[in-house]
Coordinates of C-alpha atoms in Angstrom, one line a residue:
X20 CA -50.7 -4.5 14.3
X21 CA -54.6 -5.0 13.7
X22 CA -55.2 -8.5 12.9
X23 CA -57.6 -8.7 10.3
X24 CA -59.4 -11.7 8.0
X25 CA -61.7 -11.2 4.8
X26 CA -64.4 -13.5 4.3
X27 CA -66.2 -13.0 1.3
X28 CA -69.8 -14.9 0.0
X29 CA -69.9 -16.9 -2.8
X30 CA -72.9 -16.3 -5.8
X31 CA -75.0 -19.3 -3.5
X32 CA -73.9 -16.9 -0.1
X33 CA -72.1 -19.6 1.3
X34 CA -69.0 -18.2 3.0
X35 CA -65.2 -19.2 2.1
X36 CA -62.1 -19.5 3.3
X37 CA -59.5 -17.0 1.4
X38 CA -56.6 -18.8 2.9
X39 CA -57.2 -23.0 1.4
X40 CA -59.7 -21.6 -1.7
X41 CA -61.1 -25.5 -0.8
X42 CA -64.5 -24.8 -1.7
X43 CA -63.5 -23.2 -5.0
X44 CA -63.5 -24.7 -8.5
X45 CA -60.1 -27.0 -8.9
X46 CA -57.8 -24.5 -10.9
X47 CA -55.1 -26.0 -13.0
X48 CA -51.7 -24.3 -13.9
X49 CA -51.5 -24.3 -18.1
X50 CA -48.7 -23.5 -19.5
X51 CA -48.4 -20.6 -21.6
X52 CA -45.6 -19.7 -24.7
X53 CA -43.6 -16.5 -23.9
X54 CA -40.2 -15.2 -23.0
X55 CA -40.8 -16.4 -19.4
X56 CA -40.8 -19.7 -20.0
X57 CA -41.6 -21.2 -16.5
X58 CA -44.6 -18.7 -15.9
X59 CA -48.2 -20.3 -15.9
X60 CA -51.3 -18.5 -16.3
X61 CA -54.5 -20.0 -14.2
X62 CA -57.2 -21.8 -16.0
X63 CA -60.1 -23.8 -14.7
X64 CA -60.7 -27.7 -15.6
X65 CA -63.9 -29.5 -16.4
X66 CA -64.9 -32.5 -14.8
X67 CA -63.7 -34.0 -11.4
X68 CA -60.5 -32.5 -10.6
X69 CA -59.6 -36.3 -9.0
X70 CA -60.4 -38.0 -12.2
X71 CA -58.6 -35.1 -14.2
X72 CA -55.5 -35.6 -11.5
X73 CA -55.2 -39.4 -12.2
X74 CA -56.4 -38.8 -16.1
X75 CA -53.2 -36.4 -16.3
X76 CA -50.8 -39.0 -14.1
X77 CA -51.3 -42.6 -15.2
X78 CA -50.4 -45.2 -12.4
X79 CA -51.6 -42.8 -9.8
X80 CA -54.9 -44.7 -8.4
X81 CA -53.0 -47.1 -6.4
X82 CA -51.4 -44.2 -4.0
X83 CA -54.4 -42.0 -4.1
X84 CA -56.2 -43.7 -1.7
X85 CA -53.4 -43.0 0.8
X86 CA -53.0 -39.5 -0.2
X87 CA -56.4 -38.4 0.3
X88 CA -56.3 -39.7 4.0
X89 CA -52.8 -37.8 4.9
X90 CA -53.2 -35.2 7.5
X91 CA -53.7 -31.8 6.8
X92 CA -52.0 -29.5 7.2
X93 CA -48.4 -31.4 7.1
X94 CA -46.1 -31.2 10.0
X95 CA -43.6 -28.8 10.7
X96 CA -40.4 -31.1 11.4
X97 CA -38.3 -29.2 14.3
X98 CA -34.6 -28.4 12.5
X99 CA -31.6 -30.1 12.6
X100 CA -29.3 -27.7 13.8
X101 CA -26.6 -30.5 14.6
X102 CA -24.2 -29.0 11.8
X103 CA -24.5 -25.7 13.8
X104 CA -21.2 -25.6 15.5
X105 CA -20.3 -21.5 16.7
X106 CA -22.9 -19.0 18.2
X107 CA -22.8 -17.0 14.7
X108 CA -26.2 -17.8 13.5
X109 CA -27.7 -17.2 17.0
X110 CA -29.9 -14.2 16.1
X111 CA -30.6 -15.5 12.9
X112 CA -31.9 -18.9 14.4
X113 CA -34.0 -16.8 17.2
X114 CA -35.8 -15.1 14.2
X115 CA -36.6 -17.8 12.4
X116 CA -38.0 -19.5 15.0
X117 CA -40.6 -16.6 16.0
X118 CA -41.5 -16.7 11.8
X119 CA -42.2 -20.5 12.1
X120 CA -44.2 -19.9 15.2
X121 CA -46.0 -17.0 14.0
X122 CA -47.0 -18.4 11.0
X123 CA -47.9 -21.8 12.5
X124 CA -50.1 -20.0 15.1
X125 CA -51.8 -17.9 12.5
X126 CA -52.6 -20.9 10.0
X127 CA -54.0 -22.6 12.9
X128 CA -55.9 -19.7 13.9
X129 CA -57.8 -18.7 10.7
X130 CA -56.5 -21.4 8.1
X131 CA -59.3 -24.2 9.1
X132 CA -59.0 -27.7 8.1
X133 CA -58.9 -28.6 4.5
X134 CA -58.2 -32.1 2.4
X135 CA -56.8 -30.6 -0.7
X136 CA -56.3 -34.0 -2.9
X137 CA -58.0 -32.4 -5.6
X138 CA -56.0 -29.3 -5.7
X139 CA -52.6 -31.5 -5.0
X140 CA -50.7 -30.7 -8.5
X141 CA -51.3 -27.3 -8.3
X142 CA -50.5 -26.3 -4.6
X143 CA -46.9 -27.8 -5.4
X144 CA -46.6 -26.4 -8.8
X145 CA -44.1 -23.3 -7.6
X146 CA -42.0 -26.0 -5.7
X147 CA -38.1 -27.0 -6.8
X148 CA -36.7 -30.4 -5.7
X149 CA -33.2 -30.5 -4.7
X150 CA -32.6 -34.6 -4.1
X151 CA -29.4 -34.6 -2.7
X152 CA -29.7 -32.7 0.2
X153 CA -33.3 -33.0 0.1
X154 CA -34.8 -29.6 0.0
X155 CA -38.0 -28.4 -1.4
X156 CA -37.9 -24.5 -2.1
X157 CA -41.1 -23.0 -3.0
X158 CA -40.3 -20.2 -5.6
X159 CA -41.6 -16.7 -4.7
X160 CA -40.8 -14.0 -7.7
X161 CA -39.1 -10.9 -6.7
X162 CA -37.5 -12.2 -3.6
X163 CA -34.3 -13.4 -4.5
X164 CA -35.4 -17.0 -6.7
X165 CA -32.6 -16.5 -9.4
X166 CA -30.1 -16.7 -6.9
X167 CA -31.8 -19.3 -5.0
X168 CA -32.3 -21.4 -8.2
X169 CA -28.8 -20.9 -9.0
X170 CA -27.8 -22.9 -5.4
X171 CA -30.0 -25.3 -5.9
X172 CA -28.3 -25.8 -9.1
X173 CA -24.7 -26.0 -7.5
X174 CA -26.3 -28.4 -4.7
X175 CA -27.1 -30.6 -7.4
X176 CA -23.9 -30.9 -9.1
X177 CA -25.4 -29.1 -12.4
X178 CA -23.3 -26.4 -11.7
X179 CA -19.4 -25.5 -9.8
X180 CA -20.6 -21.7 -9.0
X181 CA -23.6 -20.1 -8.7
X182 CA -21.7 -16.8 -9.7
X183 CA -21.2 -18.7 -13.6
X184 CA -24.7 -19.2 -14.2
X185 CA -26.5 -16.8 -16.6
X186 CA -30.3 -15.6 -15.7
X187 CA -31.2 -17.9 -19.2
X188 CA -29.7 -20.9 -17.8
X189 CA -31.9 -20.3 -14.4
X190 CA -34.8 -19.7 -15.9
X191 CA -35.4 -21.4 -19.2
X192 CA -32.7 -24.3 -18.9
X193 CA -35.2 -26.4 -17.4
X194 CA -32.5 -28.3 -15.5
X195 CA -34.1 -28.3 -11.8
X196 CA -37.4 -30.6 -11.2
X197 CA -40.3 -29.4 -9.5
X198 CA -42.8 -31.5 -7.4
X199 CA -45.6 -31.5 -9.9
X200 CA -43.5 -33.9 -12.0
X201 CA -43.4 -36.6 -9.8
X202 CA -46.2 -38.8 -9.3
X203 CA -48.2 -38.9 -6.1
X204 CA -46.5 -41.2 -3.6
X205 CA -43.2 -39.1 -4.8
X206 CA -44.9 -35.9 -3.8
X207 CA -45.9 -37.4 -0.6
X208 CA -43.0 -39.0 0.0
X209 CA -41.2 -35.4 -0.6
X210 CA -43.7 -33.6 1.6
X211 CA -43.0 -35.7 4.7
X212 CA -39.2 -35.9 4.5
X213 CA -37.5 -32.9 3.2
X214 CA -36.6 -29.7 4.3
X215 CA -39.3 -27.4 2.7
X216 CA -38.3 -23.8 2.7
X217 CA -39.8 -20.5 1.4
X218 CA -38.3 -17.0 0.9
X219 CA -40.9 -14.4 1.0
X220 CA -40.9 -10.0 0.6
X221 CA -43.1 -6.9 1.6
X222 CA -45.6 -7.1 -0.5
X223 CA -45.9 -3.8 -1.7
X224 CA -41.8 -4.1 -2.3
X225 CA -42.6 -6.8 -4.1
X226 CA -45.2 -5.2 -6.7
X227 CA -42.9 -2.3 -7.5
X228 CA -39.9 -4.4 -8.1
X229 CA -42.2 -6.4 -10.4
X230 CA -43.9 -3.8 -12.2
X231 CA -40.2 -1.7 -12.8
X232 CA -38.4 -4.6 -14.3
X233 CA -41.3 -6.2 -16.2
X234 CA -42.4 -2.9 -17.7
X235 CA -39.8 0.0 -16.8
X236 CA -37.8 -2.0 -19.4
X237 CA -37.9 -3.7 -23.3
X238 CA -39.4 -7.0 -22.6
X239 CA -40.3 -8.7 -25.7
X240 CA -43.2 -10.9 -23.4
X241 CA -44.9 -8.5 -21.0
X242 CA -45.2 -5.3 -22.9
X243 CA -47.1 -7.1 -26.2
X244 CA -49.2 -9.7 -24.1
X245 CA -50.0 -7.0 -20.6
X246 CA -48.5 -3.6 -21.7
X247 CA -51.4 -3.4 -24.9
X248 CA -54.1 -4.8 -22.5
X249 CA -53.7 -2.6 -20.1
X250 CA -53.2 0.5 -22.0
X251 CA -56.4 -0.6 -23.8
X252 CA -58.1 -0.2 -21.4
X253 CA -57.2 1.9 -18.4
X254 CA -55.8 5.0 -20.2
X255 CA -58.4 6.7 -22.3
X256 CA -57.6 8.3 -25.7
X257 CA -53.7 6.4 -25.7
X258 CA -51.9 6.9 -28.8
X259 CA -51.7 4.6 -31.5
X260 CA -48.3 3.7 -30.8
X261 CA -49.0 2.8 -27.1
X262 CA -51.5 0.5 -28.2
X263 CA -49.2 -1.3 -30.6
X264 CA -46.6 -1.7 -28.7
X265 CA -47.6 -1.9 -25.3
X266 CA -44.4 -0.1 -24.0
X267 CA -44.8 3.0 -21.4
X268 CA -47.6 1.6 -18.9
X269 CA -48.1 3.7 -16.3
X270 CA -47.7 2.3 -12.4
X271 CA -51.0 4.0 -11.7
X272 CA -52.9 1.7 -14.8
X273 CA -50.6 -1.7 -13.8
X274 CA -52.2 -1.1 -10.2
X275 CA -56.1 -0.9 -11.8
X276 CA -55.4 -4.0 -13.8
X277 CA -54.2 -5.9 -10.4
X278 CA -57.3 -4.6 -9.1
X279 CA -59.5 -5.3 -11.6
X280 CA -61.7 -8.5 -11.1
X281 CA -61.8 -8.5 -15.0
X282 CA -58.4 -8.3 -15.9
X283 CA -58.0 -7.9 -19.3
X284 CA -55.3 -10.5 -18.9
X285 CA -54.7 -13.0 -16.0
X286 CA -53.2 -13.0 -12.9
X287 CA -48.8 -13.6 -13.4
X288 CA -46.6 -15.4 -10.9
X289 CA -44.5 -11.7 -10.5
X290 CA -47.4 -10.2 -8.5
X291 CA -49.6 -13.4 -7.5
X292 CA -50.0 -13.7 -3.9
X293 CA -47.4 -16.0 -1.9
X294 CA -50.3 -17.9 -0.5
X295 CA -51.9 -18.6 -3.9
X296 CA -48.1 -19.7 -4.8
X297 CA -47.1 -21.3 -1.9
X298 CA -50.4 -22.5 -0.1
X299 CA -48.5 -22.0 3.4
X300 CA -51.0 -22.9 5.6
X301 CA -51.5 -26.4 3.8
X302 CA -47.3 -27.0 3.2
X303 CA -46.6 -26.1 6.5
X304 CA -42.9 -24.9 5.9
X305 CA -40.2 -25.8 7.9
X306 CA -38.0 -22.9 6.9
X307 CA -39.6 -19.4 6.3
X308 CA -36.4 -17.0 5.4
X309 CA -37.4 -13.3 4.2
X310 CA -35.7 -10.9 1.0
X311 CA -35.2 -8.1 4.0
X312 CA -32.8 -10.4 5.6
X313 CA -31.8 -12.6 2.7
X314 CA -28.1 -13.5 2.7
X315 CA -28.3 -14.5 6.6
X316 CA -31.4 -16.4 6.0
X317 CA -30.4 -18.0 3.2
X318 CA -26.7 -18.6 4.4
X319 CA -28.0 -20.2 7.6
X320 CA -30.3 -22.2 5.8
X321 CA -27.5 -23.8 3.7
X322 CA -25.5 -24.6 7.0
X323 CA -28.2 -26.3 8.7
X324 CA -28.9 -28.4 5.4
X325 CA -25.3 -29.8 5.2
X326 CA -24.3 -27.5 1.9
X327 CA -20.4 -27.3 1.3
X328 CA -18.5 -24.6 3.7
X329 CA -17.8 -22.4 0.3
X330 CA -21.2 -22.1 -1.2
X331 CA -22.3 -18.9 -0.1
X332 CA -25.7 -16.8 -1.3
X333 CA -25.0 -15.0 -4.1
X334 CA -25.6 -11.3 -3.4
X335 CA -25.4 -9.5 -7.3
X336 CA -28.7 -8.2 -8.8
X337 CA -29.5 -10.7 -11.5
X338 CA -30.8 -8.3 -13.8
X339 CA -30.8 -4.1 -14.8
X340 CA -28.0 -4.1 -11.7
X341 CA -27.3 -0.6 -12.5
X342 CA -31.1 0.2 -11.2
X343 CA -31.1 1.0 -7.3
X344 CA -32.9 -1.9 -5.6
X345 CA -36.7 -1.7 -4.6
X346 CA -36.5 -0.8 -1.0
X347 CA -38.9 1.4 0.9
X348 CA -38.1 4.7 -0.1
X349 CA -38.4 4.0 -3.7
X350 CA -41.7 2.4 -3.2
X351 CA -43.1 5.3 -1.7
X352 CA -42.2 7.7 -5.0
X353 CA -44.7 4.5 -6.6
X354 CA -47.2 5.4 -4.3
X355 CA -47.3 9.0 -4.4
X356 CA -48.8 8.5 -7.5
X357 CA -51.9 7.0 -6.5
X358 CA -54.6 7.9 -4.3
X359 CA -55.4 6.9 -0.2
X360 CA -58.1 4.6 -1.8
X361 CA -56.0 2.6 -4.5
X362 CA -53.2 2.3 -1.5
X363 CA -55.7 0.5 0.4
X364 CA -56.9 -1.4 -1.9
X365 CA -53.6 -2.5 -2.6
X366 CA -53.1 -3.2 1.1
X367 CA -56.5 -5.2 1.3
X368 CA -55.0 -7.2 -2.4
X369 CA -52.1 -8.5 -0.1
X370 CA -53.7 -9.1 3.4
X371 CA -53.0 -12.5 4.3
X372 CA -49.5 -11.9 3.3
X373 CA -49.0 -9.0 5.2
X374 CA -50.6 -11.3 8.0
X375 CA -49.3 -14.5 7.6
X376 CA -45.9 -13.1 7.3
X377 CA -46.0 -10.3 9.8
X378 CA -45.4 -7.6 7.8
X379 CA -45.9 -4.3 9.3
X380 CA -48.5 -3.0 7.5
X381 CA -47.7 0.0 5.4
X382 CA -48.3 3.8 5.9
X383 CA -51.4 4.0 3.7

């Protein structure tokens, strides 16, 4: 596989890093009202994003100091595979090593060296804290986070199964803490000393399986807020009922809005890239598992934290479970429809994680 990196100019023609955004304007997560209830869309602040940061977090000022002066990029702590008692996981433990590896060497590589105080609240807005076993898991949509929530929810004692849990409860029960609600010395504190993990997808998989359950099917949310947008403006002459509604968007117009650099609408967390949700070259990850290989990933992952013998991965579809799963050969009937230069560009959207995750990349 080509390894390839994107540097682009700013408007001064100063040159920036894609992977840490450091030089950028601080961006802030807002939250926004709609039928996904945790989904954010990206706004930018005013002002010092450290005064904004301590502004936003009374009591903050006294661990700031230290914060500023931790070492970047954090750590990757070896595993304790202690609890590991048979040879079952072997392959399993032999792949996630080369993933950790990989992605180590490639942050190292091309990720630079960044102090990202400033950007602190939002790098570790996507992140769920589990206290008990200590594990930070760094949500990735489409790749297996309703299950995941619901484990972390059983971990915690909020729930006996993760098979009883309903996609409401997971999603707009607001039971779980993220990292963004602690104050600073709990964030660094979390950082340093749990187990952070991250489940990640093809990203191309990953785009379909986002754009066929958000918009292949009523969603009172996405078709009035992006469905009218986007049929506004990419499909000349659209009915008046397509522009009321929003329903019926075409996967050829949701790829020229993702495209777009003035998106009618902005950016969601269903398509965003994992390293604009995840920042892993700054959280260095200590376990990276992947959707293609989810209930051995995720399985071993609960063994080596110390979870109870009979919590197992849940393997159902959490939603439309009569759909067939987004898998390769459905995502090429998606991409008959568009052209060699929209598949590129597509490709070229999702670069670094293609890269940073070793994806192979796809037949364009």
């Amino acid at each position: 596989q080509n390894l390839k990196f994107h540097i682009t100019e700013d408007p001064k023609g100063k040159k920036e890093n894609l992977l840490l955004n450091s030089e950028r304007p601080a961006r802030v997560l807002t939250k926004t009202s709609h039928s996904q209830g945790e989904d954010r869309a990206l706004g930018k602040t005013t002002g010092p994003p450290t005064i904004k940061l301590i502004e936003k977090h009374p009591g903050t000022r006294t661990v700031f100091k230290k914060f500023s002066e931790m070492k970047w990029p954090l750590d990757v702590h070896p595993l304790n595979k202690s609890l590991i008692k048979d040879n079952k996981w072997k392959e399993t433990d032999v792949a996630q090593e080369k993933r950790r590896s990989f992605l180590q060497e490639f942050c190292k590589k091309y990720g630079g060296v960044s102090r990202p105080q400033s950007h602190l609240f939002h790098m570790v807005s996507r992140i769920y804290v589990e206290d008990k076993h200590k594990i930070l898991y760094c949500e990735v949509p489409k790749a297996g986070c309703s299950n995941w929530k619901r484990i972390l929810m059983v971990l915690s004692g909020l729930a006996s199964s993760a098979y009883n849990i309903s996609h409401d409860a997971v999603h707009y029960g607001k039971h779980l803490k993220k990292l963004d609600s602690f104050d600073l010395k709990g964030i660094y504190t979390r950082l340093n000393t749990y187990t952070k993990a991250i489940f990640v997808r093809d990203p191309m998989e990953r785009l379909v399986s986002a754009f066929r359950d958000k918009f292949e099917h009523p969603n009172s949310y996405y078709h009035p807020v992006f469905g009218k947008a986007i049929i506004k403006k990419y499909r000349p002459n659209a009915c008046e009922e397509a522009l009321n509604d929003g329903s019926g968007v075409k996967f050829k117009e949701f790829v020229h809005y993702l495209l777009d650099s003035h998106r009618p609408v902005g950016m969601d967390i269903h398509w965003e890239r994992v390293n604009k949700l995840c920042y892993p070259c700054l959280i260095n990850y200590d376990y990276v598992g992947k959707f293609e290989t989810l209930e051995e990933d995720a399985n071993y992952f609960l063994q080596l934290i110390g979870a109870p013998k009979e919590l197992k991965f849940p393997n159902f579809k959490d939603r439309h479970s009569s759909d067939e799963r987004t898998n390769a050969q459905v995502v090429r009937q998606y991409l008959k429809d568009l052209t060699r230069t929209e598949r590129q560009l597509i490709y070229d959207f999702y670069d670094l994680d293609y890269l940073m995750f070793n994806y192979t990349t796809p037949f364009l």
